[in-house]
Short mmCIF file of C-alpha atoms and ligand atoms in Angstrom, two decimals:
data_model
loop_
_atom_site.label_atom_id
_atom_site.label_comp_id
_atom_site.label_asym_id
_atom_site.label_seq_id
_atom_site.Cartn_x
_atom_site.Cartn_y
_atom_site.Cartn_z
CA UNK A 1 51.23 -8.61 103.15
CA UNK A 2 52.81 -12.06 102.74
CA UNK A 3 56.32 -12.15 101.32
CA UNK A 4 55.79 -15.47 99.58
CA UNK A 5 52.79 -17.22 98.16
CA UNK A 6 52.41 -20.92 98.84
CA UNK A 7 49.19 -22.14 97.27
CA UNK A 8 47.34 -24.90 99.13
CA UNK A 9 47.45 -28.40 97.64
CA UNK A 10 44.02 -28.87 96.12
CA UNK A 11 42.32 -31.59 94.17
CA UNK A 12 40.79 -29.73 91.22
CA UNK A 13 37.56 -31.38 90.10
CA UNK A 14 35.80 -28.37 88.67
CA UNK A 15 35.42 -27.11 85.09
CA UNK A 16 39.10 -26.16 84.88
CA UNK A 17 41.86 -25.60 85.66
CA UNK A 18 42.37 -29.28 86.39
CA UNK A 19 45.16 -30.81 88.46
CA UNK A 20 48.50 -30.20 86.80
CA UNK A 21 50.80 -33.20 86.58
CA UNK A 22 54.03 -32.87 88.64
CA UNK A 23 55.91 -33.60 85.40
CA UNK A 24 54.38 -30.49 83.86
CA UNK A 25 55.20 -28.38 86.92
CA UNK A 26 58.81 -29.56 86.77
CA UNK A 27 59.04 -28.67 83.08
CA UNK A 28 57.77 -25.18 83.90
CA UNK A 29 60.63 -24.62 86.33
CA UNK A 30 63.41 -25.31 83.78
CA UNK A 31 65.70 -22.44 82.79
CA UNK A 32 64.26 -19.79 80.50
CA UNK A 33 66.02 -19.47 77.13
CA UNK A 34 65.57 -16.96 74.32
CA UNK A 35 62.45 -17.41 72.25
CA UNK A 36 64.55 -17.30 69.07
CA UNK A 37 67.22 -19.64 70.44
CA UNK A 38 67.78 -22.50 67.95
CA UNK A 39 66.95 -24.98 70.70
CA UNK A 40 63.68 -23.23 71.41
CA UNK A 41 62.83 -23.17 67.68
CA UNK A 42 63.35 -26.95 67.65
CA UNK A 43 60.99 -27.26 70.61
CA UNK A 44 58.38 -25.22 68.71
CA UNK A 45 58.52 -27.76 65.87
CA UNK A 46 57.97 -30.59 68.35
CA UNK A 47 55.04 -28.78 69.96
CA UNK A 48 53.46 -28.28 66.55
CA UNK A 49 53.81 -31.98 65.69
CA UNK A 50 52.38 -33.00 69.08
CA UNK A 51 49.44 -30.62 68.64
CA UNK A 52 48.77 -32.12 65.20
CA UNK A 53 48.68 -35.51 66.93
CA UNK A 54 46.32 -34.30 69.66
CA UNK A 55 43.97 -32.61 67.16
CA UNK A 56 44.35 -35.50 64.67
CA UNK A 57 45.19 -33.15 61.83
CA UNK A 58 47.77 -32.53 59.15
CA UNK A 59 46.97 -28.80 59.10
CA UNK A 60 50.20 -26.83 58.65
CA UNK A 61 48.75 -23.87 60.55
CA UNK A 62 48.60 -25.53 63.96
CA UNK A 63 50.09 -23.65 66.89
CA UNK A 64 49.59 -22.55 70.47
CA UNK A 65 48.29 -18.99 70.89
CA UNK A 66 50.04 -17.23 73.77
CA UNK A 67 46.86 -16.56 75.71
CA UNK A 68 43.97 -18.57 77.22
CA UNK A 69 41.21 -20.48 75.43
CA UNK A 70 39.14 -17.31 75.07
CA UNK A 71 41.91 -15.86 72.90
CA UNK A 72 41.85 -18.98 70.72
CA UNK A 73 38.13 -18.41 70.28
CA UNK A 74 38.70 -14.78 69.38
CA UNK A 75 41.54 -15.68 66.97
CA UNK A 76 39.20 -17.92 64.98
CA UNK A 77 36.46 -15.31 64.69
CA UNK A 78 38.58 -12.24 63.96
CA UNK A 79 40.55 -14.00 61.24
CA UNK A 80 37.60 -15.59 59.45
CA UNK A 81 35.03 -12.82 59.71
CA UNK A 82 34.91 -9.34 58.22
CA UNK A 83 32.39 -6.57 58.80
CA UNK A 84 29.13 -7.32 57.02
CA UNK A 85 29.57 -11.11 57.05
CA UNK A 86 26.96 -13.47 58.46
CA UNK A 87 27.71 -16.35 60.84
CA UNK A 88 25.44 -19.07 62.20
CA UNK A 89 26.13 -19.76 65.88
CA UNK A 90 24.71 -22.85 67.56
CA UNK A 91 24.12 -22.14 71.21
CA UNK A 92 23.38 -24.71 73.93
CA UNK A 93 25.19 -23.10 76.86
CA UNK A 94 27.36 -20.25 78.07
CA UNK A 95 30.15 -20.48 75.51
CA UNK A 96 27.83 -20.20 72.51
CA UNK A 97 26.82 -16.78 73.85
CA UNK A 98 30.47 -15.74 73.83
CA UNK A 99 30.71 -16.81 70.20
CA UNK A 100 27.79 -14.51 69.37
CA UNK A 101 29.58 -11.69 71.16
CA UNK A 102 32.70 -12.36 69.07
CA UNK A 103 30.74 -12.38 65.80
CA UNK A 104 29.11 -9.06 66.62
CA UNK A 105 32.37 -7.42 67.65
CA UNK A 106 33.71 -8.31 64.19
CA UNK A 107 30.90 -6.19 62.74
CA UNK A 108 29.25 -9.36 61.44
CA UNK A 109 25.71 -10.65 62.01
CA UNK A 110 25.04 -13.69 64.18
CA UNK A 111 22.14 -15.99 63.33
CA UNK A 112 21.43 -18.00 66.49
CA UNK A 113 20.40 -21.66 66.48
CA UNK A 114 19.38 -22.43 70.05
CA UNK A 115 19.07 -25.68 71.90
CA UNK A 116 18.15 -26.39 75.52
CA UNK A 117 21.00 -26.19 78.01
CA UNK A 118 22.14 -29.73 78.72
CA UNK A 119 21.30 -31.01 75.24
CA UNK A 120 23.50 -31.49 72.21
CA UNK A 121 23.18 -29.14 69.24
CA UNK A 122 20.37 -30.37 66.97
CA UNK A 123 21.76 -30.88 63.41
CA UNK A 124 18.28 -30.49 61.91
CA UNK A 125 17.96 -26.98 63.33
CA UNK A 126 21.37 -26.10 61.90
CA UNK A 127 20.40 -27.44 58.48
CA UNK A 128 17.18 -25.39 58.54
CA UNK A 129 19.18 -22.26 59.37
CA UNK A 130 21.70 -22.99 56.62
CA UNK A 131 18.88 -23.31 54.07
CA UNK A 132 17.31 -20.10 55.26
CA UNK A 133 20.59 -18.12 55.32
CA UNK A 134 22.43 -19.10 52.17
CA UNK A 135 24.63 -16.02 52.46
CA UNK A 136 26.16 -17.25 55.74
CA UNK A 137 29.95 -17.49 55.70
CA UNK A 138 30.51 -19.77 58.65
CA UNK A 139 29.02 -22.02 61.29
CA UNK A 140 30.32 -22.01 64.86
CA UNK A 141 29.55 -24.37 67.70
CA UNK A 142 30.98 -25.76 70.95
CA UNK A 143 31.92 -29.43 70.79
CA UNK A 144 32.03 -29.94 74.58
CA UNK A 145 29.88 -27.39 76.44
CA UNK A 146 31.59 -27.03 79.79
CA UNK A 147 28.69 -25.04 81.20
CA UNK A 148 26.24 -27.92 80.69
CA UNK A 149 28.28 -31.11 80.28
CA UNK A 150 26.88 -31.93 76.83
CA UNK A 151 28.85 -33.05 73.78
CA UNK A 152 27.62 -32.35 70.26
CA UNK A 153 28.18 -34.37 67.08
CA UNK A 154 31.00 -32.33 65.56
CA UNK A 155 31.39 -34.48 62.47
CA UNK A 156 27.75 -34.09 61.44
CA UNK A 157 27.69 -30.35 62.18
CA UNK A 158 30.94 -29.68 60.26
CA UNK A 159 29.67 -31.74 57.30
CA UNK A 160 26.48 -29.66 57.19
CA UNK A 161 28.53 -26.46 57.19
CA UNK A 162 30.72 -27.71 54.34
CA UNK A 163 27.73 -28.96 52.34
CA UNK A 164 26.27 -25.46 52.44
CA UNK A 165 29.53 -23.74 51.50
CA UNK A 166 30.33 -22.48 55.00
CA UNK A 167 33.52 -22.60 57.03
CA UNK A 168 33.27 -24.10 60.52
CA UNK A 169 34.66 -22.92 63.86
CA UNK A 170 34.70 -25.55 66.61
CA UNK A 171 35.41 -25.00 70.32
CA UNK A 172 37.24 -28.06 71.67
CA UNK A 173 38.58 -26.40 74.84
CA UNK A 174 37.13 -29.06 77.11
CA UNK A 175 37.19 -32.00 74.71
CA UNK A 176 40.83 -32.05 73.59
CA UNK A 177 42.54 -34.94 75.38
CA UNK A 178 39.31 -36.11 77.08
CA UNK A 179 37.06 -37.23 74.24
CA UNK A 180 37.73 -37.71 70.56
CA UNK A 181 38.70 -34.63 68.57
CA UNK A 182 39.33 -35.53 64.92
CA UNK A 183 39.84 -32.27 63.05
CA UNK A 184 40.64 -33.75 59.61
CA UNK A 185 38.01 -36.46 59.80
CA UNK A 186 35.39 -33.89 60.83
CA UNK A 187 36.47 -31.54 58.04
CA UNK A 188 36.56 -28.69 60.58
CA UNK A 189 38.14 -25.41 59.44
CA UNK A 190 39.16 -23.52 62.57
CA UNK A 191 39.44 -25.30 65.89
CA UNK A 192 40.66 -23.96 69.22
CA UNK A 193 41.35 -25.62 72.56
CA UNK A 194 42.76 -24.84 75.99
CA UNK A 195 45.61 -26.17 78.08
CA UNK A 196 44.03 -26.22 81.52
CA UNK A 197 41.22 -28.72 80.95
CA UNK A 198 41.97 -32.26 79.73
CA UNK A 199 45.59 -31.50 78.81
CA UNK A 200 46.19 -30.76 82.51
CA UNK A 201 48.70 -28.10 81.71
CA UNK A 202 48.80 -24.69 83.36
CA UNK A 203 46.17 -22.17 82.16
CA UNK A 204 47.04 -19.47 79.68
CA UNK A 205 47.73 -21.12 76.30
CA UNK A 206 45.31 -21.91 73.48
CA UNK A 207 46.19 -24.49 70.81
CA UNK A 208 44.54 -23.65 67.48
CA UNK A 209 44.47 -25.25 64.05
CA UNK A 210 43.29 -23.89 60.69
CA UNK A 211 42.48 -25.92 57.56
CA UNK A 212 43.75 -24.98 54.10
CA UNK A 213 40.31 -23.58 53.30
CA UNK A 214 40.50 -21.39 56.39
CA UNK A 215 43.99 -20.19 55.47
CA UNK A 216 42.75 -19.36 51.95
CA UNK A 217 39.85 -17.40 53.47
CA UNK A 218 42.28 -15.46 55.69
CA UNK A 219 44.51 -14.68 52.70
CA UNK A 220 41.50 -13.54 50.66
CA UNK A 221 40.37 -10.95 53.22
CA UNK A 222 39.73 -7.48 51.89
CA UNK A 223 40.32 -5.81 55.26
CA UNK A 224 43.00 -6.21 57.92
CA UNK A 225 42.20 -8.34 60.95
CA UNK A 226 41.21 -5.80 63.61
CA UNK A 227 43.38 -7.48 66.26
CA UNK A 228 47.09 -7.01 65.63
CA UNK A 229 48.06 -9.65 68.21
CA UNK A 230 45.74 -12.35 66.90
CA UNK A 231 46.25 -11.68 63.16
CA UNK A 232 47.24 -15.15 61.89
CA UNK A 233 49.16 -13.78 58.90
CA UNK A 234 51.52 -12.06 61.35
CA UNK A 235 51.64 -14.95 63.84
CA UNK A 236 52.50 -17.28 60.93
CA UNK A 237 55.73 -15.34 60.50
CA UNK A 238 56.82 -16.57 63.92
CA UNK A 239 55.28 -20.05 63.95
CA UNK A 240 55.34 -20.64 60.16
CA UNK A 241 57.00 -23.72 58.70
CA UNK A 242 59.83 -23.19 56.21
CA UNK A 243 60.24 -19.44 56.48
CA UNK A 244 62.70 -17.92 58.90
CA UNK A 245 61.10 -17.22 62.29
CA UNK A 246 60.72 -13.53 62.91
CA UNK A 247 59.89 -11.74 66.13
CA UNK A 248 56.18 -11.20 66.60
CA UNK A 249 55.82 -11.31 70.39
CA UNK A 250 57.88 -12.95 73.10
CA UNK A 251 56.58 -16.49 73.41
CA UNK A 252 55.73 -17.62 76.96
CA UNK A 253 58.82 -19.82 76.93
CA UNK A 254 58.32 -21.72 80.19
CA UNK A 255 54.58 -22.15 79.64
CA UNK A 256 55.46 -23.79 76.32
CA UNK A 257 57.84 -26.20 78.09
CA UNK A 258 54.81 -27.11 80.19
CA UNK A 259 52.58 -27.56 77.15
CA UNK A 260 55.22 -29.73 75.49
CA UNK A 261 55.40 -31.97 78.56
CA UNK A 262 51.63 -32.29 78.82
CA UNK A 263 51.41 -33.25 75.14
CA UNK A 264 54.19 -35.82 75.59
CA UNK A 265 52.20 -37.33 78.46
CA UNK A 266 49.14 -37.53 76.20
CA UNK A 267 51.16 -39.16 73.42
CA UNK A 268 52.76 -41.67 75.81
CA UNK A 269 49.35 -42.72 77.07
CA UNK A 270 47.84 -42.65 73.58
CA UNK A 271 44.68 -40.78 72.58
CA UNK A 272 42.39 -43.81 72.68
CA UNK A 273 43.64 -44.85 76.12
CA UNK A 274 43.13 -41.33 77.44
CA UNK A 275 39.52 -41.26 76.18
CA UNK A 276 38.88 -44.68 77.65
CA UNK A 277 40.28 -43.63 81.03
CA UNK A 278 38.01 -40.59 81.09
CA UNK A 279 35.02 -42.79 80.25
CA UNK A 280 35.86 -45.40 82.89
CA UNK A 281 36.22 -42.85 85.68
CA UNK A 282 33.03 -41.11 84.59
CA UNK A 283 31.07 -44.38 84.74
CA UNK A 284 32.39 -45.15 88.23
CA UNK A 285 31.53 -41.64 89.44
CA UNK A 286 28.06 -41.90 87.93
CA UNK A 287 27.44 -45.24 89.66
CA UNK A 288 28.45 -43.72 93.01
CA UNK A 289 26.43 -40.53 92.57
CA UNK A 290 23.32 -42.58 91.96
CA UNK A 291 23.68 -43.98 95.51
CA UNK A 292 23.66 -40.41 96.79
CA UNK A 293 20.43 -39.71 94.90
CA UNK A 294 22.23 -37.32 92.58
CA UNK A 295 21.15 -37.34 88.94
CA UNK A 296 22.68 -36.08 85.71
CA UNK A 297 21.36 -33.09 83.78
CA UNK A 298 22.49 -34.38 80.37
CA UNK A 299 20.90 -37.37 78.59
CA UNK A 300 23.24 -40.38 78.71
CA UNK A 301 24.11 -40.43 75.01
CA UNK A 302 25.61 -36.93 75.00
CA UNK A 303 27.23 -36.85 78.45
CA UNK A 304 30.79 -35.60 78.67
CA UNK A 305 32.89 -37.97 80.78
CA UNK A 306 35.22 -35.14 81.76
CA UNK A 307 32.50 -32.76 82.95
CA UNK A 308 29.73 -34.27 85.05
CA UNK A 309 26.84 -31.85 85.37
CA UNK A 310 24.59 -33.03 88.19
CA UNK A 311 21.50 -31.71 89.94
CA UNK A 312 21.94 -30.46 93.50
CA UNK A 313 19.58 -32.47 95.75
CA UNK A 314 16.50 -30.54 96.94
CA UNK A 315 17.02 -28.50 100.10
CA UNK A 316 20.83 -28.66 99.94
CA UNK A 317 22.78 -25.39 100.21
CA UNK A 318 25.01 -25.25 97.11
CA UNK A 319 27.59 -22.76 98.40
CA UNK A 320 27.85 -24.41 101.84
CA UNK A 321 28.62 -27.80 100.33
CA UNK A 322 31.30 -26.44 97.99
CA UNK A 323 32.85 -24.39 100.81
CA UNK A 324 32.95 -27.44 103.10
CA UNK A 325 34.51 -29.62 100.40
CA UNK A 326 37.19 -27.00 99.86
CA UNK A 327 37.95 -26.37 103.52
CA UNK A 328 37.74 -29.90 104.83
CA UNK A 329 38.88 -31.99 101.85
CA UNK A 330 40.80 -29.35 99.86
CA UNK A 331 38.56 -30.48 97.00
CA UNK A 332 37.21 -28.09 94.40
CA UNK A 333 34.08 -28.87 92.40
CA UNK A 334 32.39 -26.41 90.07
CA UNK A 335 29.25 -24.33 90.56
CA UNK A 336 26.57 -23.93 87.91
CA UNK A 337 27.05 -21.21 85.28
CA UNK A 338 24.45 -18.90 83.75
CA UNK A 339 20.95 -20.40 83.75
CA UNK A 340 22.19 -23.36 85.81
CA UNK A 341 23.74 -21.30 88.65
CA UNK A 342 22.61 -22.63 92.05
CA UNK A 343 20.94 -25.67 90.46
CA UNK A 344 23.86 -27.90 89.54
CA UNK A 345 27.36 -28.94 90.43
CA UNK A 346 29.92 -29.49 87.72
CA UNK A 347 32.28 -32.28 88.70
CA UNK A 348 35.31 -32.34 86.45
CA UNK A 349 37.35 -35.46 85.78
CA UNK A 350 39.79 -33.86 83.42
CA UNK A 351 43.20 -35.06 82.33
CA UNK A 352 45.50 -35.81 85.23
CA UNK A 353 42.55 -35.40 87.64
CA UNK A 354 40.62 -38.21 85.93
CA UNK A 355 41.65 -41.04 88.20
CA UNK A 356 40.16 -43.55 90.58
CA UNK A 357 41.45 -41.94 93.79
CA UNK A 358 39.72 -38.67 92.86
CA UNK A 359 36.45 -40.42 92.08
CA UNK A 360 36.52 -42.11 95.50
CA UNK A 361 37.63 -38.94 97.31
CA UNK A 362 34.83 -36.91 95.78
CA UNK A 363 32.16 -39.53 96.50
CA UNK A 364 33.27 -40.01 100.11
CA UNK A 365 33.46 -36.27 100.70
CA UNK A 366 30.01 -35.61 99.21
CA UNK A 367 28.61 -38.63 101.06
CA UNK A 368 29.81 -37.24 104.41
CA UNK A 369 28.83 -33.64 103.86
CA UNK A 370 25.35 -34.52 102.60
CA UNK A 371 24.72 -36.83 105.59
CA UNK A 372 25.67 -33.98 107.92
CA UNK A 373 23.14 -31.80 106.12
CA UNK A 374 20.39 -34.36 106.74
CA UNK A 375 20.46 -36.63 103.69
CA UNK A 376 19.32 -40.21 104.37
CA UNK A 377 21.32 -42.37 101.96
CA UNK A 378 23.34 -45.36 103.15
CA UNK A 379 26.75 -43.94 104.23
CA UNK A 380 29.71 -45.47 102.43
CA UNK A 381 27.67 -47.12 99.69
CA UNK A 382 28.56 -44.58 97.00
CA UNK A 383 32.33 -45.13 97.10
CA UNK A 384 31.88 -48.89 97.46
CA UNK A 385 29.63 -48.96 94.38
CA UNK A 386 32.12 -46.87 92.40
CA UNK A 387 34.97 -49.15 93.46
CA UNK A 388 32.96 -52.14 92.19
CA UNK A 389 32.36 -50.37 88.88
CA UNK A 390 36.10 -50.61 88.26
CA UNK A 391 35.87 -54.37 88.58
CA UNK A 392 33.53 -55.06 85.66
CA UNK A 393 34.49 -58.52 84.33
CA UNK A 394 36.50 -58.63 81.11
CA UNK A 395 37.45 -55.02 81.46
CA UNK A 396 41.16 -54.55 81.74
CA UNK A 397 42.07 -51.84 84.23
CA UNK A 398 44.55 -49.48 82.65
CA UNK A 399 46.81 -47.86 85.19
CA UNK A 400 48.55 -44.84 83.84
CA UNK A 401 51.12 -43.13 86.02
CA UNK A 402 52.66 -39.77 85.23
C1 PLP B 1 37.18 -22.91 79.57
C2 PLP B 1 36.50 -22.73 78.26
C3 PLP B 1 36.77 -21.66 77.40
C4 PLP B 1 37.66 -20.53 77.79
O1 PLP B 1 38.95 -20.90 78.10
P1 PLP B 1 39.84 -19.92 79.01
O2 PLP B 1 41.17 -20.59 79.03
O3 PLP B 1 39.15 -19.84 80.33
O4 PLP B 1 39.88 -18.59 78.34
C5 PLP B 1 36.13 -21.63 76.17
N1 PLP B 1 35.28 -22.58 75.80
C6 PLP B 1 34.97 -23.62 76.59
C7 PLP B 1 34.00 -24.66 76.12
C8 PLP B 1 35.57 -23.72 77.84
O5 PLP B 1 35.27 -24.76 78.63
#
């Protein structure tokens, strides 16, 4: 057994975790202090304000859950649903299925609205379901489906939920920091995210935010939330605004230093600049992939710039390519999930990893490996084409260092 673990230096271009900024890693290594230390309490206030910025919300109940994105998902469902309730779940990929599982474990009924994997959620289908199920309490959907690379129109879907008297739960795990998340403008009620995707922080924390309507629904419950740890009324005692902070659980102190640093980086760059950077790198990657004969699964209008879901060329061994990229280039790209396993690669350009050098590395690596496996494209053309895509006239190249 090894007496120390030294992880290899990878470039993480999969569906998450993404490359963590050195600034975030340095923050993580700072001295641990007590989680009720006045200085830590001040940091908690800063984190809350930065999360409100990232989510574009004034919601008072905005905080990081001390557990991964899946716990943020669960927190939304267990707090808003009681046994016997009905929820409409829009599913267009893997994570919608997990929402269904959450609804059912609350003792509630899930009405499924299904769309093809790789397509955005169809608002018309949701509206039909809302008309047919007027007793539904909430609507849940995934804004950025990491399993397929498709983004749905959150504003329209949330507005439909509100119009029909439903609360909305929105998964923004992969969108936050990569594409626009506008919680107040959408009118979303419960929104959760993750730290390890476009925030480029270490995995294991889930920012969440609840609207006043959601808080009122939690307060009006007739039964206790079945999860003690995720019961927002109890968590509020620790993270709550004016009231004195009371011990609920020991906050992951150092992980919260890391989250704070990653949110500062986002604020320094600015939300709009971060979205634009993700879009620019996506377009360059797409231009290069075309030279390799690799096409996108998702129609252009709903493609996620941070998660590029592309079809594996015919006759190419999926696992062999990913293994070679990892061993030879220390580069990780993602495999297909669920129905898409073996058929697609998911190339992430998330947060700190969304940069020109990664686009060029990935294209050159794929170019080489595919040629070795018998592909007949023009070697070197993919990276050259991507490099030219950065030189579009009138487009200012933003260089963001952190
Ligand atoms: C990654 C992801 C999750 C789960 O987050 P974990 O931190 O892995 O628990 C949930 N939803 C979506 C859309 C994701 O991409």
